[in-house]
Coordinates of C-alpha atoms in Angstrom, one line a residue:
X1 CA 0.0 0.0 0.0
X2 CA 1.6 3.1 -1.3
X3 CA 1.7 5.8 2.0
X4 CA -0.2 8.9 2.6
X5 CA 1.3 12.2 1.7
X6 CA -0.2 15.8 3.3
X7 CA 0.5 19.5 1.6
X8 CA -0.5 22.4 3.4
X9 CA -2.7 24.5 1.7
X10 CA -1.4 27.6 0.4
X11 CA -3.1 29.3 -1.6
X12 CA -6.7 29.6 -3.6
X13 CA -6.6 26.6 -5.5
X14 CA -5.7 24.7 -2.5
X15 CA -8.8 25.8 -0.5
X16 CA -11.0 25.1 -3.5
X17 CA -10.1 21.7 -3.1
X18 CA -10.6 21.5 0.6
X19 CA -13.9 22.7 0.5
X20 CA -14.9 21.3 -2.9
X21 CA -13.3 17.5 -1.0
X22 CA -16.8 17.7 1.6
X23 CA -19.1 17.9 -1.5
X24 CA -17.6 14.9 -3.4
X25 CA -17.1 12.4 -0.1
X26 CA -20.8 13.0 0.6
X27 CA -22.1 13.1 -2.5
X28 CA -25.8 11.6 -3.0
X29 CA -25.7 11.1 0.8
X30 CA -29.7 11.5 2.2
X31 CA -28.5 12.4 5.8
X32 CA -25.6 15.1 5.2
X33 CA -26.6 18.6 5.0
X34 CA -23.8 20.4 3.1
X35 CA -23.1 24.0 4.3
X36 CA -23.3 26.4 0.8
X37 CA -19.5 27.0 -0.6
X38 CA -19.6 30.6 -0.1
X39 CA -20.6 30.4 3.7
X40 CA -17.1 27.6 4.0
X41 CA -15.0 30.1 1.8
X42 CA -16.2 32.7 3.9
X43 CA -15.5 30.9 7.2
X44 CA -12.3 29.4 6.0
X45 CA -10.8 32.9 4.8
X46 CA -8.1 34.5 7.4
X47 CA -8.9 38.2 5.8
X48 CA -13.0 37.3 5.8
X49 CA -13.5 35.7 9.3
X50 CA -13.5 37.9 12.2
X51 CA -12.2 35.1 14.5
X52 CA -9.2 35.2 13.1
X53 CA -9.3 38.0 15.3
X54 CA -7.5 36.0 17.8
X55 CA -7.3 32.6 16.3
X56 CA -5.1 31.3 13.7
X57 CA -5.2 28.6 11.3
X58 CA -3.7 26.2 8.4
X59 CA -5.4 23.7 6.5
X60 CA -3.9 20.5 5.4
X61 CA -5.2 18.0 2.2
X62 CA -3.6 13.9 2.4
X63 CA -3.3 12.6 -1.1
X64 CA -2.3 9.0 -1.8
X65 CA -1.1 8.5 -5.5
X66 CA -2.2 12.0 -6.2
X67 CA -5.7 11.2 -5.4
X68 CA -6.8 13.3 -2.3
X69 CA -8.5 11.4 0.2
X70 CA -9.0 13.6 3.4
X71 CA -8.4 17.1 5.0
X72 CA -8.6 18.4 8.4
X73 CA -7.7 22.0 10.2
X74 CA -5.4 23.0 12.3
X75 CA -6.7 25.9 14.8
X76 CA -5.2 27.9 18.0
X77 CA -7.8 29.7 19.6
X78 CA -5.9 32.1 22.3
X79 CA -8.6 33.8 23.5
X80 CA -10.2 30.5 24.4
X81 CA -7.0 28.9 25.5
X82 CA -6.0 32.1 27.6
X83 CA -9.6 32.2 29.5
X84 CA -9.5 28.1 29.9
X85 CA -5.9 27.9 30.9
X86 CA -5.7 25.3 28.5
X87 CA -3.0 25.3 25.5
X88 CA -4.5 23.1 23.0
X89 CA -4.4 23.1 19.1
X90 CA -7.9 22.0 17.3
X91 CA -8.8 20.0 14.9
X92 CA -11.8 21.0 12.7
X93 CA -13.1 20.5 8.8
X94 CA -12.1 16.6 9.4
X95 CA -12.9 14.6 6.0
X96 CA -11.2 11.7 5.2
X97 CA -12.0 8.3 3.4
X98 CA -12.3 5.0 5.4
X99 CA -8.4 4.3 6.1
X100 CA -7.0 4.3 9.6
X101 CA -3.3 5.6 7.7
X102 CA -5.1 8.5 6.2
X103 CA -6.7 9.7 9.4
X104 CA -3.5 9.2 11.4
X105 CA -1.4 11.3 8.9
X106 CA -3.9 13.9 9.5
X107 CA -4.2 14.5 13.1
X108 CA -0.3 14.1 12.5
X109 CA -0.2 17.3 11.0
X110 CA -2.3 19.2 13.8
X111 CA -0.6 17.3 16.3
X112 CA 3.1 18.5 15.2
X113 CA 1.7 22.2 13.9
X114 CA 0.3 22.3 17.8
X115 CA 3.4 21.2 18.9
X116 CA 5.3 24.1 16.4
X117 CA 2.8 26.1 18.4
X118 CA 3.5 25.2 22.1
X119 CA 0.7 23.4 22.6
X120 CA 0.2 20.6 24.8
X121 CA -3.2 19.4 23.9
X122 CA -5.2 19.0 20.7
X123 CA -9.2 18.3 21.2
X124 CA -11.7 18.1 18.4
X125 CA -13.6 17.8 16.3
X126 CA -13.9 22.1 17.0
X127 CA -14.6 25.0 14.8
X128 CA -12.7 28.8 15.6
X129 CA -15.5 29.2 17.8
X130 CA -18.6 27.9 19.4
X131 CA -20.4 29.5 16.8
X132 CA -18.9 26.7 14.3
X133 CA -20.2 23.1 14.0
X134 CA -18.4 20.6 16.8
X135 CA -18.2 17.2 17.9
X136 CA -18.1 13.8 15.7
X137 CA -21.3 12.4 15.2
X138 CA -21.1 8.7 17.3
X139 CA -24.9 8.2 17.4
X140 CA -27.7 8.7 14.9
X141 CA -26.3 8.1 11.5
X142 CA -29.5 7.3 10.5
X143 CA -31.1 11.0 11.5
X144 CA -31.5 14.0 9.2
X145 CA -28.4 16.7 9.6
X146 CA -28.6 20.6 10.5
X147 CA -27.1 23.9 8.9
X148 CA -25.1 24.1 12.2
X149 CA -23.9 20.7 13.0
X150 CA -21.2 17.9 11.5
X151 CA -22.7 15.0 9.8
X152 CA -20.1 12.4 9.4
X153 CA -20.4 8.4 8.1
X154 CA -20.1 5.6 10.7
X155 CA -16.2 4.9 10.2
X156 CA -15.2 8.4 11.4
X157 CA -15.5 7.4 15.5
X158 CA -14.1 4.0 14.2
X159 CA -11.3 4.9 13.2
X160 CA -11.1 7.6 15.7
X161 CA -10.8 4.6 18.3
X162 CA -7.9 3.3 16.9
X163 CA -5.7 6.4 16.9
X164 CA -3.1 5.8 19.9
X165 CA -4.0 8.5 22.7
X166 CA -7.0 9.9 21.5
X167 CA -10.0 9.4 24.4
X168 CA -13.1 11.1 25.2
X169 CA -13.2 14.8 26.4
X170 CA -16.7 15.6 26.5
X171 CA -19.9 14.5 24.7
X172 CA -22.9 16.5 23.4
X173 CA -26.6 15.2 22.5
X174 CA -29.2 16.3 20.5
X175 CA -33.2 16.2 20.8
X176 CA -36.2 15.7 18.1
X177 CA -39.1 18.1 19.9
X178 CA -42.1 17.2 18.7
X179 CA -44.4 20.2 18.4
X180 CA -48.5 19.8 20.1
X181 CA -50.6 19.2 17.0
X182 CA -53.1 22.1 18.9
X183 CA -52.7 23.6 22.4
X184 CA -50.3 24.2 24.4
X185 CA -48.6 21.8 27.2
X186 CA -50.5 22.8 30.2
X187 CA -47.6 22.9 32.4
X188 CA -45.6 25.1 29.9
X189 CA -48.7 27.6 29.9
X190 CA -49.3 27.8 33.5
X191 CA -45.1 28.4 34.2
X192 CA -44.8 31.3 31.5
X193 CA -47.9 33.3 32.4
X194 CA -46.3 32.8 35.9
X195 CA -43.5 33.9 34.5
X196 CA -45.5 37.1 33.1
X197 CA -47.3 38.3 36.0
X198 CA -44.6 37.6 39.2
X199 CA -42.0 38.4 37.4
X200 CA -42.6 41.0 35.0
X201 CA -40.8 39.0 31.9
X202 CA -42.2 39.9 29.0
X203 CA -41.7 38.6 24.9
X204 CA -40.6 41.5 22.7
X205 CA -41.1 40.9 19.2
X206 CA -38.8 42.6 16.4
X207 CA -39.2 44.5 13.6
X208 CA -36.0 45.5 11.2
X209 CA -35.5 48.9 12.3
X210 CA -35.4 47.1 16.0
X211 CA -32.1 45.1 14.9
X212 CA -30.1 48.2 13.0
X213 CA -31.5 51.0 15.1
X214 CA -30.8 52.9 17.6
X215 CA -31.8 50.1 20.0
X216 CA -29.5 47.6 18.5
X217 CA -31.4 44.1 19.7
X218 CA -29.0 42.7 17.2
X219 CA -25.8 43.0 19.5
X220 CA -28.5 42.2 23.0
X221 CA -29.0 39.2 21.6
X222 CA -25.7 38.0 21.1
X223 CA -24.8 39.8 24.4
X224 CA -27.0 37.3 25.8
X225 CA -25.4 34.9 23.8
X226 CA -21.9 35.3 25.5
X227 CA -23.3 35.6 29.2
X228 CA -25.7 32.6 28.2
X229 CA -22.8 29.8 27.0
X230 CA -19.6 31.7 28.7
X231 CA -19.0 28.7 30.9
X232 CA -19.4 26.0 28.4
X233 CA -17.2 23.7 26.8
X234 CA -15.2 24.8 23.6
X235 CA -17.1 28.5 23.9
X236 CA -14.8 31.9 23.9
X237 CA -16.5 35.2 24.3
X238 CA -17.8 36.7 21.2
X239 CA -16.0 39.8 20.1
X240 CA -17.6 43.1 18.8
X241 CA -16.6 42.4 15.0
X242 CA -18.2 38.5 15.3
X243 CA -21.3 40.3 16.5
X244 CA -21.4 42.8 13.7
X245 CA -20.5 39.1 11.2
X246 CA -23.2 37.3 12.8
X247 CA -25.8 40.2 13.0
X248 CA -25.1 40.4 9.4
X249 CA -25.6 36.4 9.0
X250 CA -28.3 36.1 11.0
X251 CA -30.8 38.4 10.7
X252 CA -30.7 39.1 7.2
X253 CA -32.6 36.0 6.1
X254 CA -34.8 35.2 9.5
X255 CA -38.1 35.1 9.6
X256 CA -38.4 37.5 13.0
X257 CA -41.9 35.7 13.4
X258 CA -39.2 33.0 14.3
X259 CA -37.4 34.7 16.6
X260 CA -38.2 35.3 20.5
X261 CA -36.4 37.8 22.6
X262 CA -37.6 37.7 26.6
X263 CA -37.0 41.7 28.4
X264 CA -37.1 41.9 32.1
X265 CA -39.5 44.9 32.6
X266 CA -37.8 45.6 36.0
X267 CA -35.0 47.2 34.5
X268 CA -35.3 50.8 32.9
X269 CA -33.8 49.5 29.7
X270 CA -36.1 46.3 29.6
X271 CA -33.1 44.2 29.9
X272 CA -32.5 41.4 27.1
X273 CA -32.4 38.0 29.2
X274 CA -33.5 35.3 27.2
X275 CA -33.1 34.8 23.1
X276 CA -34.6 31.8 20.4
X277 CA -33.6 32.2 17.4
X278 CA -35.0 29.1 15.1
X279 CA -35.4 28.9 11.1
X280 CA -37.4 26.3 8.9
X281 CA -34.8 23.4 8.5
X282 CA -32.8 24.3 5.5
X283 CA -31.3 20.7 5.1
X284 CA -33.2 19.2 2.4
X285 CA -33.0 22.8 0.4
X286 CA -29.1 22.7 1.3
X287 CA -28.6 19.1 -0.5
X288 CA -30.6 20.2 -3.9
X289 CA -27.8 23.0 -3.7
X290 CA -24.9 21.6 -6.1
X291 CA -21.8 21.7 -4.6
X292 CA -22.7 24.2 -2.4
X293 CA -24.0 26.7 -4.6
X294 CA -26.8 29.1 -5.2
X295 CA -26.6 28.7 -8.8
X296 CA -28.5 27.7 -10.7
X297 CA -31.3 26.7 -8.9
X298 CA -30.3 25.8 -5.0
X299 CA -31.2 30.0 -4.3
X300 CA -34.9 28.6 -5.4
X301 CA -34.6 25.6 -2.6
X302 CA -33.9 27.8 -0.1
X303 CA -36.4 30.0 -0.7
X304 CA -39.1 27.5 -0.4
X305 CA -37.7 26.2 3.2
X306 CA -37.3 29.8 4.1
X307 CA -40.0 31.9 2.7
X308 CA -42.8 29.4 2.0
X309 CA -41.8 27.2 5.1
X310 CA -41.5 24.1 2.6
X311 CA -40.7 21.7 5.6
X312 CA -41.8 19.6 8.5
X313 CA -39.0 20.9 10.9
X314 CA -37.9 24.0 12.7
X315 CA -33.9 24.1 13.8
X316 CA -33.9 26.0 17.3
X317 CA -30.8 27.3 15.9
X318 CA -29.8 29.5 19.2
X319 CA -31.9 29.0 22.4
X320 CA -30.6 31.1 25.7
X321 CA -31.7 32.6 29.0
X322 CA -29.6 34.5 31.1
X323 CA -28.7 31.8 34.5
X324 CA -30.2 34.0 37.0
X325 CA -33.2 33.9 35.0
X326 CA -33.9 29.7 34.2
X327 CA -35.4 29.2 37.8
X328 CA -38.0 32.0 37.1
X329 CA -39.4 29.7 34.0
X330 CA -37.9 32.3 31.1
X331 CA -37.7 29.5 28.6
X332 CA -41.3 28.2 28.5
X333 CA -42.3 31.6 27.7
X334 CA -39.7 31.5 24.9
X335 CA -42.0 28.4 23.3
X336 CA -44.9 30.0 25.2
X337 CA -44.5 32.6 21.9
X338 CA -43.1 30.6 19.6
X339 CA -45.0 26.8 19.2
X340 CA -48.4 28.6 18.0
X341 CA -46.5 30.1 15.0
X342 CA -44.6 26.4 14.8
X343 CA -48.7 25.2 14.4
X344 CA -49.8 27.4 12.3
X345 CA -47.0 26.4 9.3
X346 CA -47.5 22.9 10.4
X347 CA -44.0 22.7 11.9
X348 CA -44.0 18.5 12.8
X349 CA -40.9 18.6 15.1
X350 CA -37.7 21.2 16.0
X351 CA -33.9 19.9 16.1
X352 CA -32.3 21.6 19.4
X353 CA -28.6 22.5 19.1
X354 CA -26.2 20.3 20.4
X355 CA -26.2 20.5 24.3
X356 CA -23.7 18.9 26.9
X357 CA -24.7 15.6 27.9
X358 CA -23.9 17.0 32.0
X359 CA -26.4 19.9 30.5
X360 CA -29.6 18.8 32.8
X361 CA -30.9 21.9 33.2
X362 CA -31.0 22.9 29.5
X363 CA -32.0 19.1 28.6
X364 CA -35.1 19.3 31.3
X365 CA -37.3 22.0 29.2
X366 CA -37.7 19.5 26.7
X367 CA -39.9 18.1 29.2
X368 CA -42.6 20.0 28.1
X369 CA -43.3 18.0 24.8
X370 CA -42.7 14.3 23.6
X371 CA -39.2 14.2 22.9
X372 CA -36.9 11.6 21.4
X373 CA -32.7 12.2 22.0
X374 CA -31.8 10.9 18.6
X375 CA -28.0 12.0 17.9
X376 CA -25.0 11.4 19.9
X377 CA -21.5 13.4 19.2
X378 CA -18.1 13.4 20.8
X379 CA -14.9 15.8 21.2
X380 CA -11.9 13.9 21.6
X381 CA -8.5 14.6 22.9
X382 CA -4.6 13.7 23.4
X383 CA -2.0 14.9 25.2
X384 CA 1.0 16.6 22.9
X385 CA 3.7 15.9 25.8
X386 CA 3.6 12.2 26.1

């Protein structure tokens, strides 16, 4: 068997090929929801991504008898490893065929460009930031992907088993909700208009000039954001030029029927202390996209998920209340507003985001409703100093 060769990429043509290297390993696949090529480009860009910031970043491609057969990225997060105390190099954008060689040459290269670094950890799968897709997929093969998390096939964790070092370093799972075909859970109802009247929490709906004006609920809700996943794993604090990136990203293509902020009436400002952000599921609409792209007819896919609400799932893309705020019952009135707009376009189910597997407290609201925890996913680690 001839051996495994990897080449940095280093310029244009190289990332082409690193992104373009997703597309063609999933091809066909019924589960994978591709991200579009200009979002990667964009993401995978040092003078485009504001995490770059304070991260930085190379990309590596394995090729065996010039055929490339995997990639994988090589990222230092200071400001996350300066607020941790934890010098570790991630790994991220992992693709690769089924061969144990080529995934071991791989995390080879983040391993030694970590070690370049002074880094005496690597842990992955990770994106820049929490704001990125994380975690291998271990459990639910079987399941439908999202816009914002990592589909992989069954061999990844496989072969992740067999690389010398590598163990667990912290798990995340996922949740089908299932939304009431009428009604509302009585328990939900009776804890949010609690929530209302003894607390004075109230849900604030927005319009556009609420976002860009003077107001700015655009940065509140990503100033929520922060407070709300500060202490979780992988997260570093958001900076002012992601916020003005992912204002930008965000709301420009919500529907803000979709979208939930909870204010605290208390304050003088009406205080920003909870957030749900959630979108029709773009994942069939993202696989009728060719390679990623708009052109010709993937921008028509799109719009029929987005617009026209073409689907029988909602992602609950970003869901957060401020801690102080979670024992007062804050999130049921987030779904107190949003499941009769989820009934009304015949919503069937909502995809949560990927939560901690310790996460009880954030795991307990699905309570509410019939829910089924269908995906698994792992972040594994090795110590550079043995």
């Amino acid at each position: 068997m001839s051996s495994v060769t990897i080449e940095r990429v280093i310029d244009k043509k190289g990332l082409k090929a690193f992104i373009q290297l997703h597309y063609d390993l999933y091809k066909g696949n019924q589960y994978d929801a591709p991200n579009l090529y200009s979002d990667e480009l964009h993401t995978l860009s040092k003078d485009r991504n504001s995490a770059f910031e304070f991260c930085e970043a190379e990309y590596f491609l394995a090729y065996r008898d010039g055929k490339l057969v995997g990639r994988v990225a090589a990222i230092i997060n200071h400001r996350y490893n300066e607020q941790w105390q934890r010098p570790c190099v991630r790994f991220g954008w992992l693709d690769l065929i089924d061969d144990a060689e080529v995934m071991k040459a791989l995390l080879k290269a983040v391993e030694d460009y970590g070690r370049e670094k002074g880094m005496k950890e690597i842990i992955g799968p990770l994106g820049f930031t929490d704001m990125d897709p994380e975690g291998m997929l271990t459990d639910g093969f079987d399941q439908l992907g999202t816009m914002a998390t990592l589909y992989n096939y069954p061999y990844y964790p496989q072969l992740m088993e067999q690389m010398p070092g590598y163990e667990k370093d912290n798990d995340y799972v996922e949740y089908k909700v299932f939304v009431p075909k009428e009604g509302m859970p009585d328990k939900m109802k009776r804890v949010a208009e609690l929530c209302m009247s003894r607390y004075n929490l109230h849900v604030k709906k927005l319009k556009k000039e609420d976002i860009y004006g003077p107001k700015k609920y655009g940065y509140r809700v990503f100033e929520v954001i922060n407070k709300t996943f500060g202490h979780l794993y992988g997260y570093s604090e958001m900076s002012k030029k992601q916020m003005d990136e992912y204002v930008d990203m965000y709301f420009k293509f919500i529907d803000l029927e979709m979208l939930c902020i909870i204010e605290d009436w208390n304050t003088p400002d009406h205080d920003c202390i909870g957030v749900g952000i959630t979108i029709p599921s773009l994942s069939r609409a993202l696989q009728k996209c060719r390679n990623g792209r708009l052109w010709p007819f993937g921008w028509w896919h799109l719009i029929k998920a987005l617009k026209f609400k073409k689907t029988d799932i909602v992602d609950c893309l970003l869901i957060g209340i401020l801690p102080e705020y979670r024992s007062k019952g804050a999130n049921a009135l987030l779904f107190y507003d949003l499941i009769p707009i989820y009934q009304k376009y015949g919503f069937k189910w909502g995809e949560t985001h990927v939560e901690m597997e310790t996460n009880g407290k954030v795991q307990s609201q699905w309570g509410y409703f019939d829910n089924e925890q269908h995906k698994r996913r792992r972040c594994y680690k090795k110590n550079l100093e043995a």
